[in-house]
Coordinates of C-alpha atoms in Angstrom, one line a residue:
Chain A
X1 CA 83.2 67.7 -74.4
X2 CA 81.9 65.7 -71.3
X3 CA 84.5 62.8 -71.8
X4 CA 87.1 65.4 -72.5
X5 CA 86.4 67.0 -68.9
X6 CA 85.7 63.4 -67.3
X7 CA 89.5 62.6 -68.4
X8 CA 91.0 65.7 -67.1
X9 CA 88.9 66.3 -64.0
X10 CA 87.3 62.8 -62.3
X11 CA 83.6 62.6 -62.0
X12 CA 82.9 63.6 -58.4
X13 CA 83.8 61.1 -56.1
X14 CA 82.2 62.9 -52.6
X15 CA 81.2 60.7 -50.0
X16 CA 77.3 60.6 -50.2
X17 CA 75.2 62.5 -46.8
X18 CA 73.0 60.2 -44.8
X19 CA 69.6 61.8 -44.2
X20 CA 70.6 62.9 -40.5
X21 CA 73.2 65.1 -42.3
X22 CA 71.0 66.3 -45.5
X23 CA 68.6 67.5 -43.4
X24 CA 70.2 70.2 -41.6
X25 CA 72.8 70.8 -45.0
X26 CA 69.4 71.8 -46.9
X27 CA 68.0 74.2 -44.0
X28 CA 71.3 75.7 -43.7
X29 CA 71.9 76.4 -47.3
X30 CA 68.2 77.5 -47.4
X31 CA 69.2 80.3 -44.8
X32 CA 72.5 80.9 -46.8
X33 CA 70.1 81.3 -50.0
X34 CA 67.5 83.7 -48.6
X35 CA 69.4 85.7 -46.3
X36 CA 67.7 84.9 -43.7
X37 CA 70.3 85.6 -41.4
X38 CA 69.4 81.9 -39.0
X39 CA 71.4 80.4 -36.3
X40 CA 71.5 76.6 -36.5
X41 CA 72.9 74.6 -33.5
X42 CA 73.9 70.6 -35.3
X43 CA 74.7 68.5 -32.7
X44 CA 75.5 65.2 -33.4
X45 CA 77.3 62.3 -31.8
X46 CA 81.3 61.2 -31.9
X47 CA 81.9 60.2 -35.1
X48 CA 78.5 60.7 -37.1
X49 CA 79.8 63.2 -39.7
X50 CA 79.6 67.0 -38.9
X51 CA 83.2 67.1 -40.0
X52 CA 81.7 65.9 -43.6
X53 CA 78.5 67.9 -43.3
X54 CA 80.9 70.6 -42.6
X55 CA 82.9 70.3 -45.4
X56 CA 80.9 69.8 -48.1
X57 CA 78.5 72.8 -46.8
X58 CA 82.1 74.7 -47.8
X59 CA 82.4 73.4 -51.1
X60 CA 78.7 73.5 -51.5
X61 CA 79.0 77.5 -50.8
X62 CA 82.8 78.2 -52.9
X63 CA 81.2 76.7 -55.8
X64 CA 78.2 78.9 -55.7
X65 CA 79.9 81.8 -54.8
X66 CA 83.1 81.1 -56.7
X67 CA 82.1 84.1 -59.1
X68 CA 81.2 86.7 -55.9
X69 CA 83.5 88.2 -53.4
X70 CA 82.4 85.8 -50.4
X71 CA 84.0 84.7 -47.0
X72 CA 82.8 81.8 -45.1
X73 CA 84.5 82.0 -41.7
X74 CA 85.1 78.7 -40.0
X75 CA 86.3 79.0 -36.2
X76 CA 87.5 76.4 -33.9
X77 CA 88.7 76.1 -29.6
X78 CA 92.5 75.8 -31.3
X79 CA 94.1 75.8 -34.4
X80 CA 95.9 73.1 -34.4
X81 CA 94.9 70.6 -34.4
X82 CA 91.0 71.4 -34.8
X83 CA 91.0 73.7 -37.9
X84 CA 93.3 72.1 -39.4
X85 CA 91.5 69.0 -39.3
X86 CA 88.8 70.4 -40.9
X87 CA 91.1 72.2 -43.7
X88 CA 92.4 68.6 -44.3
X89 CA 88.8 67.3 -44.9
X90 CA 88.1 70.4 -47.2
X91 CA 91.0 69.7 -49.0
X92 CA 90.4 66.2 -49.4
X93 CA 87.1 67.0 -50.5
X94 CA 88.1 69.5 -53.1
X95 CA 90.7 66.4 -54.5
X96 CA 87.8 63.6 -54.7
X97 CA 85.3 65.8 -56.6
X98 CA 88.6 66.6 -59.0
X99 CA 88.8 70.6 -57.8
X100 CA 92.3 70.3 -56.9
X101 CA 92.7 72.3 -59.8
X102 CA 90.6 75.7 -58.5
X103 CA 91.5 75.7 -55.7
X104 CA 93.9 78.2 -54.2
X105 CA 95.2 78.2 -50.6
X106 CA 96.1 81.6 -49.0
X107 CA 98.6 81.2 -46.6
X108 CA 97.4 78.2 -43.8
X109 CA 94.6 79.2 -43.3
X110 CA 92.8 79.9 -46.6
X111 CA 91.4 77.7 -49.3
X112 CA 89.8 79.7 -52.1
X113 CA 87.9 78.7 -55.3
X114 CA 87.6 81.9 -57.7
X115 CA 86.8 84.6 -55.7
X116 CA 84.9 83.1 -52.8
X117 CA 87.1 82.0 -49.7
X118 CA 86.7 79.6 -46.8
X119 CA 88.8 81.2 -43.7
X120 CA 89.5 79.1 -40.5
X121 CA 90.3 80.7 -37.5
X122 CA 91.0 79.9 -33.6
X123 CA 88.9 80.9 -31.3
X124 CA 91.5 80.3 -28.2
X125 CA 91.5 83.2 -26.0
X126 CA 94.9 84.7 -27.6
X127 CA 94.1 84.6 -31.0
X128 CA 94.1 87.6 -32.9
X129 CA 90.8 87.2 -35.0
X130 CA 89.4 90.5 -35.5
X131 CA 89.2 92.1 -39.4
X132 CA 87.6 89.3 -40.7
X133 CA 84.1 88.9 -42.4
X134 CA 81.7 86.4 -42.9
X135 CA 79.3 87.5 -45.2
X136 CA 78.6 83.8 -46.5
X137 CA 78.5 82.0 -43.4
X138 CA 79.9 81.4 -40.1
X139 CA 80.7 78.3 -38.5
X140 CA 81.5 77.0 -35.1
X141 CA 83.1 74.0 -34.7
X142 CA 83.2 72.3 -31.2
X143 CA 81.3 74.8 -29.9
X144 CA 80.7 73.7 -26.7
X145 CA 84.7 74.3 -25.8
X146 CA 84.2 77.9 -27.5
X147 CA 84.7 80.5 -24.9
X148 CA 81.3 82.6 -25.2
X149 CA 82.9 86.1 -24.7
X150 CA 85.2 85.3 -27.1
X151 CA 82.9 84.3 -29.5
X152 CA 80.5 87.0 -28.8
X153 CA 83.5 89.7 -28.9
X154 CA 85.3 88.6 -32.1
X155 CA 83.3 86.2 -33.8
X156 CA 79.7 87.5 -33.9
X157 CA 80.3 90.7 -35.4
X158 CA 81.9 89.2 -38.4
X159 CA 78.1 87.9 -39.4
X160 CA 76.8 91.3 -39.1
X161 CA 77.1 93.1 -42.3
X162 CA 75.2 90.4 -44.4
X163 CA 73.1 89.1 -41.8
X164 CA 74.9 86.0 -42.4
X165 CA 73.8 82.6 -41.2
X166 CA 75.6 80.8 -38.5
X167 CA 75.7 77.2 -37.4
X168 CA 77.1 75.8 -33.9
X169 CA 78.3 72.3 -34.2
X170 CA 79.7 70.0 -30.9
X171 CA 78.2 67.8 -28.5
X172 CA 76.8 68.6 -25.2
X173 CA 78.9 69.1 -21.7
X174 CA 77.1 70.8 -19.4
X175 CA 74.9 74.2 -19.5
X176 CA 76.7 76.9 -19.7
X177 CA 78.7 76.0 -22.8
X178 CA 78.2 78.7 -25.7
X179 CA 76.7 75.4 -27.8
X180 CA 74.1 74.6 -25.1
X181 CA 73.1 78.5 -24.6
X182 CA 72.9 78.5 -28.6
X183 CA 70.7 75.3 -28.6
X184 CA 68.1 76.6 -25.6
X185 CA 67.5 79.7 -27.6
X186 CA 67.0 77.9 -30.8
X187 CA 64.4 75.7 -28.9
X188 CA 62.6 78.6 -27.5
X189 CA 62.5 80.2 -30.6
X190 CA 61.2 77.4 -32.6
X191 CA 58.2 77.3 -30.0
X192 CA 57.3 80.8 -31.1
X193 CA 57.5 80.8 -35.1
X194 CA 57.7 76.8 -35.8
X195 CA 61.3 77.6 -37.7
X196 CA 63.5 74.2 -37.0
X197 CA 67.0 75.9 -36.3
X198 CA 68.4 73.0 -33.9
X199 CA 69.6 69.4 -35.4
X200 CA 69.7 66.4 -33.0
X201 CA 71.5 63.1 -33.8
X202 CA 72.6 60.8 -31.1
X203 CA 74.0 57.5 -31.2
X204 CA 70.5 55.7 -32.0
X205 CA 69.9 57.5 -35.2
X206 CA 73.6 56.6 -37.3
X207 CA 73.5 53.3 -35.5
X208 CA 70.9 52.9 -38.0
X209 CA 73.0 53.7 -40.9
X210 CA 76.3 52.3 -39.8
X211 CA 76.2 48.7 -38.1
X212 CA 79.6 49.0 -36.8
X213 CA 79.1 51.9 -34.9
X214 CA 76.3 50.9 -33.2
X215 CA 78.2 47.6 -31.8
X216 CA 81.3 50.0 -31.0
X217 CA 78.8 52.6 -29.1
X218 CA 77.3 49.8 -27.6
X219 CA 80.7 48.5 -25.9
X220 CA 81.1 52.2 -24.9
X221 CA 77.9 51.8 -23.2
X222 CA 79.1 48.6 -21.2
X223 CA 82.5 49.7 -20.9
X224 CA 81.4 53.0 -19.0
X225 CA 77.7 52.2 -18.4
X226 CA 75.2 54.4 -19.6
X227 CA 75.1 57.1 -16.6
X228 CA 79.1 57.8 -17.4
X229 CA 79.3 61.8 -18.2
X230 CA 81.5 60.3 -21.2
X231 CA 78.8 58.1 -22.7
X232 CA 76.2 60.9 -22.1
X233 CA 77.5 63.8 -23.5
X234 CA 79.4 62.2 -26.5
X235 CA 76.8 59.0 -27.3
X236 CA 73.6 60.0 -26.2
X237 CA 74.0 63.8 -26.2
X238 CA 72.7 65.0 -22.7
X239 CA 74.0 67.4 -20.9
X240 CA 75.6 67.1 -17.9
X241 CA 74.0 68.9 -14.8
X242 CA 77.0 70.4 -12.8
X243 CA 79.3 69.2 -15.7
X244 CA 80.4 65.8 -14.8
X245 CA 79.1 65.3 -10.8
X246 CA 77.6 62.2 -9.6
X247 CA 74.3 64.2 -7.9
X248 CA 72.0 66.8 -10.2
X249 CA 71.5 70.6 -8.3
X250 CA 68.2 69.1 -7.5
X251 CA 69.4 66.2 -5.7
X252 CA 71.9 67.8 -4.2
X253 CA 69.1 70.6 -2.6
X254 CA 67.2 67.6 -1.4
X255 CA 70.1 66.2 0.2
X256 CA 70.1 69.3 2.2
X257 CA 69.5 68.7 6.2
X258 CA 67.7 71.5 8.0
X259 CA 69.6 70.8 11.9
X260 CA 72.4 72.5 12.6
X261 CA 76.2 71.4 12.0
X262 CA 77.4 68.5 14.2
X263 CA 81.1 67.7 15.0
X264 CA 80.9 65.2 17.0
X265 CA 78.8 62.1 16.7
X266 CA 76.1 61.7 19.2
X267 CA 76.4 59.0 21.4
X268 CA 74.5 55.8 20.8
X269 CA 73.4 57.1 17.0
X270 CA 74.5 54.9 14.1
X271 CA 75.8 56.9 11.1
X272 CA 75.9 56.1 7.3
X273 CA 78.9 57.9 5.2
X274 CA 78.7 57.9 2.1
X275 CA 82.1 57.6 -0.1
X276 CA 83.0 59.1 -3.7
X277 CA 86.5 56.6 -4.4
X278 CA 86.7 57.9 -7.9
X279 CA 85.6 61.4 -8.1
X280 CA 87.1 63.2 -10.9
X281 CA 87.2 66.7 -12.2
X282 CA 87.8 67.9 -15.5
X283 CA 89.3 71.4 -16.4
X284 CA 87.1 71.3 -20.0
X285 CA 84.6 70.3 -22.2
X286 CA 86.1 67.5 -24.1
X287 CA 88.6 67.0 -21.8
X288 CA 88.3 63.2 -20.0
X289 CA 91.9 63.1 -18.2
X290 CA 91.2 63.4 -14.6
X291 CA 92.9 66.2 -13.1
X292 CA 94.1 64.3 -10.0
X293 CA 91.2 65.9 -7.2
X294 CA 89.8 62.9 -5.7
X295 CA 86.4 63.9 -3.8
X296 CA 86.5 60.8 0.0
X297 CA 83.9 61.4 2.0
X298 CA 81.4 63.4 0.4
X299 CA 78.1 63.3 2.9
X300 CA 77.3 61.6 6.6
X301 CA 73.6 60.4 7.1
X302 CA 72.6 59.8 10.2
X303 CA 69.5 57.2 10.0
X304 CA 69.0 56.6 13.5
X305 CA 67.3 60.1 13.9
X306 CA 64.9 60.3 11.0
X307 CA 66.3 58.7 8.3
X308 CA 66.1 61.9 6.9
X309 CA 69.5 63.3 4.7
X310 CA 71.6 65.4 6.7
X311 CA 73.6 68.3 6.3
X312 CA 77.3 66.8 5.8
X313 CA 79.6 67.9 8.4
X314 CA 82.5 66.2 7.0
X315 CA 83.7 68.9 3.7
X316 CA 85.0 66.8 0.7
X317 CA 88.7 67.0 0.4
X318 CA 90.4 68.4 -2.4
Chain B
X1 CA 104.7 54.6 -70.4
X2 CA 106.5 51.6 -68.0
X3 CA 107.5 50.3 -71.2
X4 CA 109.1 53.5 -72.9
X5 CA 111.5 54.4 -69.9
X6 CA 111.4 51.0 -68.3
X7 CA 115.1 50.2 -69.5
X8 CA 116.8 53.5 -68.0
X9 CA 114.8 52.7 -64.5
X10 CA 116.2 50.9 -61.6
X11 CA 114.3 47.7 -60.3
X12 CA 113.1 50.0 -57.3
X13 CA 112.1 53.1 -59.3
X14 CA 110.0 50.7 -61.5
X15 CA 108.0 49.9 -58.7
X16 CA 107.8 53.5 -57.5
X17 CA 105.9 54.2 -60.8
X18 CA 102.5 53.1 -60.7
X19 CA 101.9 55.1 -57.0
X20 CA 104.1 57.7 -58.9
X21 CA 101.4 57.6 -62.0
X22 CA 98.2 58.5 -59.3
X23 CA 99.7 61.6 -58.1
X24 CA 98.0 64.5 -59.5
X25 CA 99.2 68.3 -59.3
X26 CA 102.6 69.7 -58.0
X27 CA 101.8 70.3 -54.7
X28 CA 104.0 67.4 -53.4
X29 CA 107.1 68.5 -55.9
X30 CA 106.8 72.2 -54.5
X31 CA 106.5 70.8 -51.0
X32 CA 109.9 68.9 -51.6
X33 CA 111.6 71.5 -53.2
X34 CA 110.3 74.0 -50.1
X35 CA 112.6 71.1 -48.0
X36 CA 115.1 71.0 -50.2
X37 CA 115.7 74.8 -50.2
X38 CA 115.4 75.4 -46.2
X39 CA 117.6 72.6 -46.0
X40 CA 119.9 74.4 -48.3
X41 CA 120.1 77.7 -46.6
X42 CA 120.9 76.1 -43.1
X43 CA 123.5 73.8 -44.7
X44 CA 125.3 76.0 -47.2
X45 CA 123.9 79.5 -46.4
X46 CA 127.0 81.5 -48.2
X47 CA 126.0 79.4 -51.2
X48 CA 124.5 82.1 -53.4
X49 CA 124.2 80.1 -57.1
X50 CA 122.5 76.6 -55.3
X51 CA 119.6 78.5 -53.3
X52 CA 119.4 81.1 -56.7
X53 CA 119.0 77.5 -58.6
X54 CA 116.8 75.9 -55.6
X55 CA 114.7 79.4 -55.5
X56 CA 114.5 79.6 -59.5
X57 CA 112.5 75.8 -59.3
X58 CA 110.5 76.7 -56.6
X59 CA 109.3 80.0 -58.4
X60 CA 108.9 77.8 -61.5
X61 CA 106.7 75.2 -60.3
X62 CA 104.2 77.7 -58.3
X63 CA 103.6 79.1 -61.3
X64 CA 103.1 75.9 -63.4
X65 CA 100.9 75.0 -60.0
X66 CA 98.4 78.1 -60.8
X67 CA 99.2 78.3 -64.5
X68 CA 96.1 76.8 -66.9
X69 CA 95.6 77.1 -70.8
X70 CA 92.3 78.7 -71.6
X71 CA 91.0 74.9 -72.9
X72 CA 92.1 74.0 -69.0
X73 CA 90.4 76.7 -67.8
X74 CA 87.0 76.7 -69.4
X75 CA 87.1 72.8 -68.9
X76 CA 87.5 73.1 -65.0
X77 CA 84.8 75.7 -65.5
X78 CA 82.3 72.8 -66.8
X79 CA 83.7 71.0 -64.5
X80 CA 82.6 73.1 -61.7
X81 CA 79.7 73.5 -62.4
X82 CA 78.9 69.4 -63.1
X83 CA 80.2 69.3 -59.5
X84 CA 78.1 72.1 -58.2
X85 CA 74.6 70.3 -60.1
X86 CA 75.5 67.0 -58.1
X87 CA 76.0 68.4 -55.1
X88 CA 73.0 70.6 -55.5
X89 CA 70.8 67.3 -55.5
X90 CA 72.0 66.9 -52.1
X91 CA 71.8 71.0 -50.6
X92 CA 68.7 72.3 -52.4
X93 CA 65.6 71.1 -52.2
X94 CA 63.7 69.9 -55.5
X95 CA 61.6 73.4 -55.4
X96 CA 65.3 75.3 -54.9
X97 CA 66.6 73.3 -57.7
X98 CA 64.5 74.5 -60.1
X99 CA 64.3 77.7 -59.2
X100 CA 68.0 77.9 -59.5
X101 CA 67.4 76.4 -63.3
X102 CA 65.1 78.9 -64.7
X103 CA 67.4 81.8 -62.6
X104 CA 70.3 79.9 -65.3

């Protein structure tokens, strides 16, 4: 019978997990398992595979649920093109392990393997989202351009009648993305019962598995230099401070003079101004086409008084 | 197979063949003929009998597309589930896996 089946249906022809993505695919299935109900946050550089994590934790779960009435929900900042990226690598999954065959799509946005179903949804503010159910799972793709209200609103609920486990995947912009609020609370948690919810691969680790990424990142690196909000948040996975601006909130209190404003330079005082040529301002996460705000003359030091940073009296321009 | 109907196909069908041969399913045929019929009803839309005919394929081939024998069907079955064990080495941990075994 086995040869009779290897004929019909190829042997399974998946791409094989590196460790960096076995080892949150095992605690997340674990959670799936046990109903424990976890929320895991996977972030992981450009390019390192959450895509393929992603999509072979949905086969994983339509194969084990194919005899159950299951919904994995699956929601992404836009439809098109993000979820239907991911439907794409589903698919394409589903065609190298040979299960062409079982599955069954359900209009665009369905792809069903006996009675368990992967849904993918858009989580742009317009969509209409509500009535669905995740009671296998629920994923969020690129969560750090995920409106949180939205998310909260629409999204959140559909975990609630199963206690079903969810998992954030993106990389980092700045703090107050729904991924970064996700990944402090899985960090404070893990302090109090030891429970690993958040996953952290940057560039480093699948440079280690994948020589040509490493010398691509590193031309990144040169190209942009290593302090570029680009190479941090995609590459090296930090989070911006202030999303994207050359000084930190702290640096920017310190810069803070205590005299009062001036508007007119004192006479015989030598003054240092300090110039931002290439400020730039982006509208969203993700989003690396400057808007056209260019920041001149950001601060004025005066270094003949105290040497001490003064208050700018000059106001960027906008 | 490129011998049998090799004589009634053109010099460019023949080498459409072999690509033709690694297709699998009818998903691209019932994509084509979902072209072919839209196509249809802008072009001739007071044509009644060619988008009956064009309609009458497309109906056809869905149901081929979901239609298996009960051999087919239990043979995806296994094959499912060979799928499913593979993967499992990957998603479950040794403990999980056998726990999973003596559950059957």
């Amino acid at each position: 019978m086995a040869s009779v089946v290897a004929a019909r249906w190829p042997v399974s022809g998946l791409p094989i997990l590196r460790p960096y993505q076995e080892e949150p695919a095992r605690a997340i299935i674990d959670s799936v398992r046990r109903n424990r109900g976890l929320t895991f946050t996977v972030v992981m550089a450009r390019q390192a595979g959450k895509n393929e994590l992603s999509a072979q934790l949905e086969l994983f779960l339509l194969l084990a649920s194919a005899y159950h009435d299951a919904d994995a929900v699956k929601c992404a900042p836009t439809f098109d093109p993000q979820a239907k990226i991911s439907i794409r690598r589903l698919r394409a999954r589903m065609a190298d392990a040979g299960l062409s065959d079982a599955a069954v799509r359900e209009g665009d946005h369905i792809i069903a393997i006996g009675r368990a179903r992967q849904i993918f949804l858009s989580a742009e503010p317009g969509a209409n989202v509500v009535g669905h159910t995740a009671n296998l799972l629920l994923e969020v793709d690129e969560a750090q351009e995920v409106e949180s209200e939205k998310f909260d609103r629409e999204f959140r609920p559909m975990a609630a009648t199963t206690n079903a486990t969810t998992v954030y995947y993106g990389t980092p912009w700045d703090d107050s993305t729904l991924l970064e609020q996700a990944v402090q609370a899985n960090i404070e948690m893990a302090r109090h019962d030891g429970i690993r919810r958040h996953f952290h691969y940057d560039w480093m680790v699948v440079a280690e598995y994948n020589a040509a990424y490493a010398l691509f990142v590193e031309g990144e690196r040169r190209r942009l230099g290593e302090t570029h909000p680009l190479f941090l948040t995609q590459y090296a996975l930090k989070v911006v401070s202030g999303g994207g601006r050359l000084f930190t909130p702290t640096q920017r209190a310190q810069l803070q003079g205590s005299h009062f404003r001036q508007h007119q330079p004192k006479p015989g005082e030598t003054y240092v101004a300090g110039l931002d040529l290439a400020g730039q301002n982006w509208e969203r996460p993700g989003d690396f086409q400057p808007k056209g705000r260019e920041t001149t003359l950001q601060f004025l030091l005066s270094p003949a008084q105290s040497f001490r940073p003064q208050r700018p009296f000059c106001k960027s321009r906008s | 197979m490129r011998n049998f109907y090799g004589e009634v196909l053109s010099q460019a069908e023949q080498l459409a063949l072999p690509e033709a041969e690694e297709v699998e399913g009818l998903d691209q045929e019932i994509a084509v003929l979902r072209v072919r019929l839209k196509r249809a009803l802008e072009e001739h839309p007071e044509d009644v009998t060619l988008i009956g005919k064009g309609l009458d394929l497309l109906v056809k081939a869905v149901a081929a597309r979901y239609r298996l024998s009960p051999k087919a069907k239990r043979e995806l079955a296994e094959h499912m589930e060979g799928v499913f064990r593979r993967m499992s080495e990957t998603f479950l941990s040794p403990v999980d896996r056998e726990e999973r075994n003596q559950d059957g």
